[in-house]
């Protein structure tokens, strides 16, 4: 399993891998917002956490459709389906590797982009924390979508549309926790704990659903 | 108790049509079965059903002589696609499969260097898989059969894209596998250069077993 994790991380940072693409997309989305909104610093800092979250959500979805499709195209998926190792575990490890290679860089890039949005250090810290606990949920939800669309040659957009409704709660609680840290009356902890709960919930449901989809779609 | 692979009354569908039905055979340790037949006669489908990658419509596949959850866990499957990543080096690819697959009980796989040598490609471990020619890529995929021990090899057109020398090399690998008590099930158009193999000829809906 460690071998699978290391291989997937290696693949996504090598040429043709998707790790850098996600960060660049995140950068692009967030960097154009100040130009569109105009130089209203108060407005920018008010919408900052939400824009960072939207950017992170979209970048997370960007490379997810390739999670199993690449394995299927070169025949590796056949061998993965045949092993004694439960498929759920294989999927879970692939999700973790995908998150480390493409979700974690988003979290690390968030402070820089927070400066673009004129966010203060507390808001940046809170947004980073919510991204750190929230983006794995998007990967797990996306894995289920990627499993369903594995046999479709142009399944990329379909995966995004399939998983977006499920990812909305992650967005809502992620953004509300980030706002709660900077706006006084709102409590910070409850939305953060709900966000963690959502991530843990999908860490179980996502791989199980993806494994079931992969089993039934093999041809 | 030596291993044996039994297939009983197997039938499978592609879409709505039965592509074959009522196929039965038993392969004991050290035996090979070559499946022949024209394109579209269901050779690949049969192999995928035995490998547990497609559901059988009727009949079943079983393995006796080994304790295992499912027959597919004792099988190696070499399909049309090589199962290798172009971006990784040959050595990274092979050592990934070696540690990911592990060995089935009753044998142990070669190390990566021995396997590269066995397929006649020593010293290419540092090259990315994508740099190799089609025939070399196929031979690396064969090395994958050697790094993780599985008693049953399921091979779909294993010698496609290979030159005559490599075909002989592969015949040697299969012979060595059978001598170790392995079982091989291969679909092919080319003769594999093996003696004493049984043949199953598929003719669309009909088929006959020829000794």
mmCIF file of C-alpha atoms in Angstrom, chain B residues 2-183:
data_model
loop_
_atom_site.group_PDB
_atom_site.id
_atom_site.type_symbol
_atom_site.label_atom_id
_atom_site.label_comp_id
_atom_site.label_asym_id
_atom_site.label_seq_id
_atom_site.Cartn_x
_atom_site.Cartn_y
_atom_site.Cartn_z
ATOM 1 C CA UNK B 2 -1.364 -29.798 -6.145
ATOM 2 C CA UNK B 3 -3.239 -26.893 -7.549
ATOM 3 C CA UNK B 4 -5.924 -27.231 -10.152
ATOM 4 C CA UNK B 5 -8.144 -24.770 -11.957
ATOM 5 C CA UNK B 6 -11.593 -25.970 -12.894
ATOM 6 C CA UNK B 7 -14.041 -24.236 -15.183
ATOM 7 C CA UNK B 8 -17.518 -25.714 -15.354
ATOM 8 C CA UNK B 9 -20.285 -24.894 -17.792
ATOM 9 C CA UNK B 10 -19.039 -21.346 -18.235
ATOM 10 C CA UNK B 11 -21.076 -18.957 -20.365
ATOM 11 C CA UNK B 12 -20.815 -15.217 -20.815
ATOM 12 C CA UNK B 13 -22.720 -12.409 -22.450
ATOM 13 C CA UNK B 14 -21.553 -9.361 -24.340
ATOM 14 C CA UNK B 15 -24.437 -6.943 -24.276
ATOM 15 C CA UNK B 16 -27.538 -9.043 -24.864
ATOM 16 C CA UNK B 17 -25.970 -11.929 -26.791
ATOM 17 C CA UNK B 18 -24.429 -15.047 -25.378
ATOM 18 C CA UNK B 19 -20.923 -15.075 -26.785
ATOM 19 C CA UNK B 20 -20.115 -18.592 -25.610
ATOM 20 C CA UNK B 21 -21.645 -21.126 -23.292
ATOM 21 C CA UNK B 22 -21.033 -24.443 -21.623
ATOM 22 C CA UNK B 23 -17.227 -24.308 -21.610
ATOM 23 C CA UNK B 24 -15.657 -26.752 -19.190
ATOM 24 C CA UNK B 25 -12.068 -27.743 -18.590
ATOM 25 C CA UNK B 26 -9.765 -28.691 -15.753
ATOM 26 C CA UNK B 27 -6.127 -27.651 -15.680
ATOM 27 C CA UNK B 28 -3.807 -29.365 -13.249
ATOM 28 C CA UNK B 29 -0.472 -28.059 -12.021
ATOM 29 C CA UNK B 30 2.011 -27.939 -14.883
ATOM 30 C CA UNK B 31 -0.605 -27.835 -17.629
ATOM 31 C CA UNK B 32 -1.242 -25.160 -20.218
ATOM 32 C CA UNK B 33 -4.317 -24.517 -22.305
ATOM 33 C CA UNK B 34 -4.114 -22.502 -25.488
ATOM 34 C CA UNK B 35 -7.343 -20.893 -26.607
ATOM 35 C CA UNK B 36 -7.551 -20.276 -30.346
ATOM 36 C CA UNK B 37 -10.245 -19.064 -32.664
ATOM 37 C CA UNK B 38 -11.119 -16.234 -35.052
ATOM 38 C CA UNK B 39 -11.518 -12.618 -33.974
ATOM 39 C CA UNK B 40 -14.676 -12.037 -32.006
ATOM 40 C CA UNK B 41 -15.094 -15.664 -30.984
ATOM 41 C CA UNK B 42 -14.873 -14.781 -27.289
ATOM 42 C CA UNK B 43 -11.288 -15.678 -26.394
ATOM 43 C CA UNK B 44 -10.615 -12.467 -24.499
ATOM 44 C CA UNK B 45 -14.014 -12.600 -22.847
ATOM 45 C CA UNK B 46 -13.353 -16.143 -21.647
ATOM 46 C CA UNK B 47 -10.025 -15.072 -20.178
ATOM 47 C CA UNK B 48 -11.540 -12.052 -18.466
ATOM 48 C CA UNK B 49 -14.281 -14.192 -16.954
ATOM 49 C CA UNK B 50 -11.712 -16.663 -15.599
ATOM 50 C CA UNK B 51 -9.699 -13.738 -14.226
ATOM 51 C CA UNK B 52 -12.790 -12.535 -12.391
ATOM 52 C CA UNK B 53 -12.931 -9.251 -14.320
ATOM 53 C CA UNK B 54 -16.260 -10.043 -15.957
ATOM 54 C CA UNK B 55 -19.198 -11.745 -14.338
ATOM 55 C CA UNK B 56 -20.063 -15.177 -15.708
ATOM 56 C CA UNK B 57 -23.610 -15.537 -16.985
ATOM 57 C CA UNK B 58 -23.663 -19.208 -16.045
ATOM 58 C CA UNK B 59 -21.233 -21.763 -14.673
ATOM 59 C CA UNK B 60 -18.323 -21.089 -12.356
ATOM 60 C CA UNK B 61 -14.563 -20.983 -11.998
ATOM 61 C CA UNK B 62 -12.931 -22.672 -9.028
ATOM 62 C CA UNK B 63 -9.474 -23.454 -7.744
ATOM 63 C CA UNK B 64 -8.718 -26.428 -5.569
ATOM 64 C CA UNK B 65 -5.531 -27.154 -3.670
ATOM 65 C CA UNK B 66 -5.053 -23.678 -2.245
ATOM 66 C CA UNK B 67 -6.818 -21.724 0.446
ATOM 67 C CA UNK B 68 -8.005 -18.479 -1.031
ATOM 68 C CA UNK B 69 -11.002 -16.213 -1.062
ATOM 69 C CA UNK B 70 -11.431 -16.002 -4.800
ATOM 70 C CA UNK B 71 -9.679 -17.726 -7.734
ATOM 71 C CA UNK B 72 -8.678 -14.357 -9.197
ATOM 72 C CA UNK B 73 -6.281 -13.764 -6.301
ATOM 73 C CA UNK B 74 -4.103 -16.603 -7.590
ATOM 74 C CA UNK B 75 -4.049 -15.295 -11.148
ATOM 75 C CA UNK B 76 -1.784 -13.055 -13.135
ATOM 76 C CA UNK B 77 -3.544 -11.344 -16.002
ATOM 77 C CA UNK B 78 -1.585 -10.036 -18.967
ATOM 78 C CA UNK B 79 -4.092 -8.382 -21.250
ATOM 79 C CA UNK B 80 -3.732 -6.286 -24.383
ATOM 80 C CA UNK B 81 -2.602 -3.367 -22.267
ATOM 81 C CA UNK B 82 0.618 -3.598 -20.366
ATOM 82 C CA UNK B 83 -0.399 -2.107 -17.013
ATOM 83 C CA UNK B 84 2.662 0.117 -16.835
ATOM 84 C CA UNK B 85 3.036 3.854 -16.389
ATOM 85 C CA UNK B 86 4.862 5.665 -19.173
ATOM 86 C CA UNK B 87 6.176 8.367 -16.836
ATOM 87 C CA UNK B 88 7.846 5.962 -14.416
ATOM 88 C CA UNK B 89 11.046 4.078 -15.091
ATOM 89 C CA UNK B 90 10.960 0.354 -15.803
ATOM 90 C CA UNK B 91 12.437 -0.347 -12.405
ATOM 91 C CA UNK B 92 9.882 1.821 -10.583
ATOM 92 C CA UNK B 93 7.048 0.130 -12.477
ATOM 93 C CA UNK B 94 8.247 -3.372 -11.710
ATOM 94 C CA UNK B 95 9.066 -2.752 -8.073
ATOM 95 C CA UNK B 96 5.664 -1.139 -7.611
ATOM 96 C CA UNK B 97 3.899 -4.255 -8.905
ATOM 97 C CA UNK B 98 6.195 -6.498 -6.901
ATOM 98 C CA UNK B 99 5.352 -4.852 -3.599
ATOM 99 C CA UNK B 100 1.715 -4.090 -4.454
ATOM 100 C CA UNK B 101 0.863 -7.618 -5.590
ATOM 101 C CA UNK B 102 3.054 -9.606 -3.229
ATOM 102 C CA UNK B 103 3.477 -13.348 -3.649
ATOM 103 C CA UNK B 104 0.779 -15.990 -3.552
ATOM 104 C CA UNK B 105 1.483 -18.854 -1.182
ATOM 105 C CA UNK B 106 3.693 -21.564 -2.651
ATOM 106 C CA UNK B 107 6.265 -19.505 -4.474
ATOM 107 C CA UNK B 108 8.234 -16.307 -4.548
ATOM 108 C CA UNK B 109 8.828 -13.776 -7.266
ATOM 109 C CA UNK B 110 12.179 -12.830 -8.726
ATOM 110 C CA UNK B 111 13.736 -9.537 -7.859
ATOM 111 C CA UNK B 112 13.437 -6.771 -10.422
ATOM 112 C CA UNK B 113 16.929 -7.176 -11.887
ATOM 113 C CA UNK B 114 16.566 -10.926 -12.371
ATOM 114 C CA UNK B 115 13.247 -10.372 -14.070
ATOM 115 C CA UNK B 116 14.698 -7.756 -16.435
ATOM 116 C CA UNK B 117 17.436 -10.181 -17.307
ATOM 117 C CA UNK B 118 14.990 -13.049 -17.796
ATOM 118 C CA UNK B 119 13.121 -11.091 -20.465
ATOM 119 C CA UNK B 120 16.369 -10.154 -22.175
ATOM 120 C CA UNK B 121 16.422 -6.488 -21.175
ATOM 121 C CA UNK B 122 19.207 -6.123 -18.633
ATOM 122 C CA UNK B 123 20.331 -2.615 -17.804
ATOM 123 C CA UNK B 124 17.255 -0.715 -18.972
ATOM 124 C CA UNK B 125 15.760 -0.268 -15.501
ATOM 125 C CA UNK B 126 16.582 3.427 -15.400
ATOM 126 C CA UNK B 127 14.686 4.295 -18.605
ATOM 127 C CA UNK B 128 11.137 5.632 -18.499
ATOM 128 C CA UNK B 129 8.725 2.971 -19.719
ATOM 129 C CA UNK B 130 7.399 5.354 -22.388
ATOM 130 C CA UNK B 131 10.819 5.499 -24.101
ATOM 131 C CA UNK B 132 10.780 1.804 -24.985
ATOM 132 C CA UNK B 133 9.608 0.280 -28.263
ATOM 133 C CA UNK B 134 6.340 -1.664 -28.401
ATOM 134 C CA UNK B 135 8.133 -5.013 -28.260
ATOM 135 C CA UNK B 136 10.325 -3.947 -25.357
ATOM 136 C CA UNK B 137 7.276 -2.646 -23.495
ATOM 137 C CA UNK B 138 5.624 -6.015 -23.961
ATOM 138 C CA UNK B 139 8.682 -7.761 -22.583
ATOM 139 C CA UNK B 140 8.689 -5.505 -19.523
ATOM 140 C CA UNK B 141 5.026 -6.424 -19.021
ATOM 141 C CA UNK B 142 6.138 -10.079 -19.104
ATOM 142 C CA UNK B 143 8.742 -9.315 -16.454
ATOM 143 C CA UNK B 144 5.781 -8.271 -14.315
ATOM 144 C CA UNK B 145 4.623 -11.907 -14.401
ATOM 145 C CA UNK B 146 7.950 -12.894 -12.881
ATOM 146 C CA UNK B 147 8.312 -10.374 -10.056
ATOM 147 C CA UNK B 148 5.189 -11.471 -8.186
ATOM 148 C CA UNK B 149 4.457 -15.171 -7.925
ATOM 149 C CA UNK B 150 1.030 -16.264 -9.038
ATOM 150 C CA UNK B 151 0.455 -19.925 -9.847
ATOM 151 C CA UNK B 152 -2.013 -19.216 -12.653
ATOM 152 C CA UNK B 153 -1.059 -17.083 -15.645
ATOM 153 C CA UNK B 154 -3.843 -15.769 -17.844
ATOM 154 C CA UNK B 155 -2.357 -14.393 -21.042
ATOM 155 C CA UNK B 156 -4.223 -12.564 -23.758
ATOM 156 C CA UNK B 157 -2.170 -12.455 -26.978
ATOM 157 C CA UNK B 158 1.070 -12.456 -24.973
ATOM 158 C CA UNK B 159 3.398 -12.462 -27.960
ATOM 159 C CA UNK B 160 1.792 -9.657 -29.968
ATOM 160 C CA UNK B 161 4.492 -7.188 -31.141
ATOM 161 C CA UNK B 162 7.324 -9.594 -30.371
ATOM 162 C CA UNK B 163 10.086 -10.770 -32.712
ATOM 163 C CA UNK B 164 10.903 -14.447 -33.179
ATOM 164 C CA UNK B 165 13.722 -14.468 -30.628
ATOM 165 C CA UNK B 166 11.486 -12.897 -27.992
ATOM 166 C CA UNK B 167 8.771 -15.431 -28.756
ATOM 167 C CA UNK B 168 11.247 -18.214 -28.006
ATOM 168 C CA UNK B 169 12.289 -16.384 -24.849
ATOM 169 C CA UNK B 170 8.658 -16.227 -23.753
ATOM 170 C CA UNK B 171 8.135 -19.927 -24.524
ATOM 171 C CA UNK B 172 11.071 -20.590 -22.187
ATOM 172 C CA UNK B 173 9.511 -18.462 -19.441
ATOM 173 C CA UNK B 174 6.216 -20.298 -19.764
ATOM 174 C CA UNK B 175 7.945 -23.668 -19.676
ATOM 175 C CA UNK B 176 9.827 -22.690 -16.523
ATOM 176 C CA UNK B 177 6.544 -21.537 -14.983
ATOM 177 C CA UNK B 178 4.837 -24.836 -15.799
ATOM 178 C CA UNK B 179 7.769 -26.806 -14.398
ATOM 179 C CA UNK B 180 7.394 -24.950 -11.112
ATOM 180 C CA UNK B 181 3.862 -26.310 -10.914
ATOM 181 C CA UNK B 182 2.155 -23.330 -12.497
ATOM 182 C CA UNK B 183 -0.853 -23.257 -14.783
#
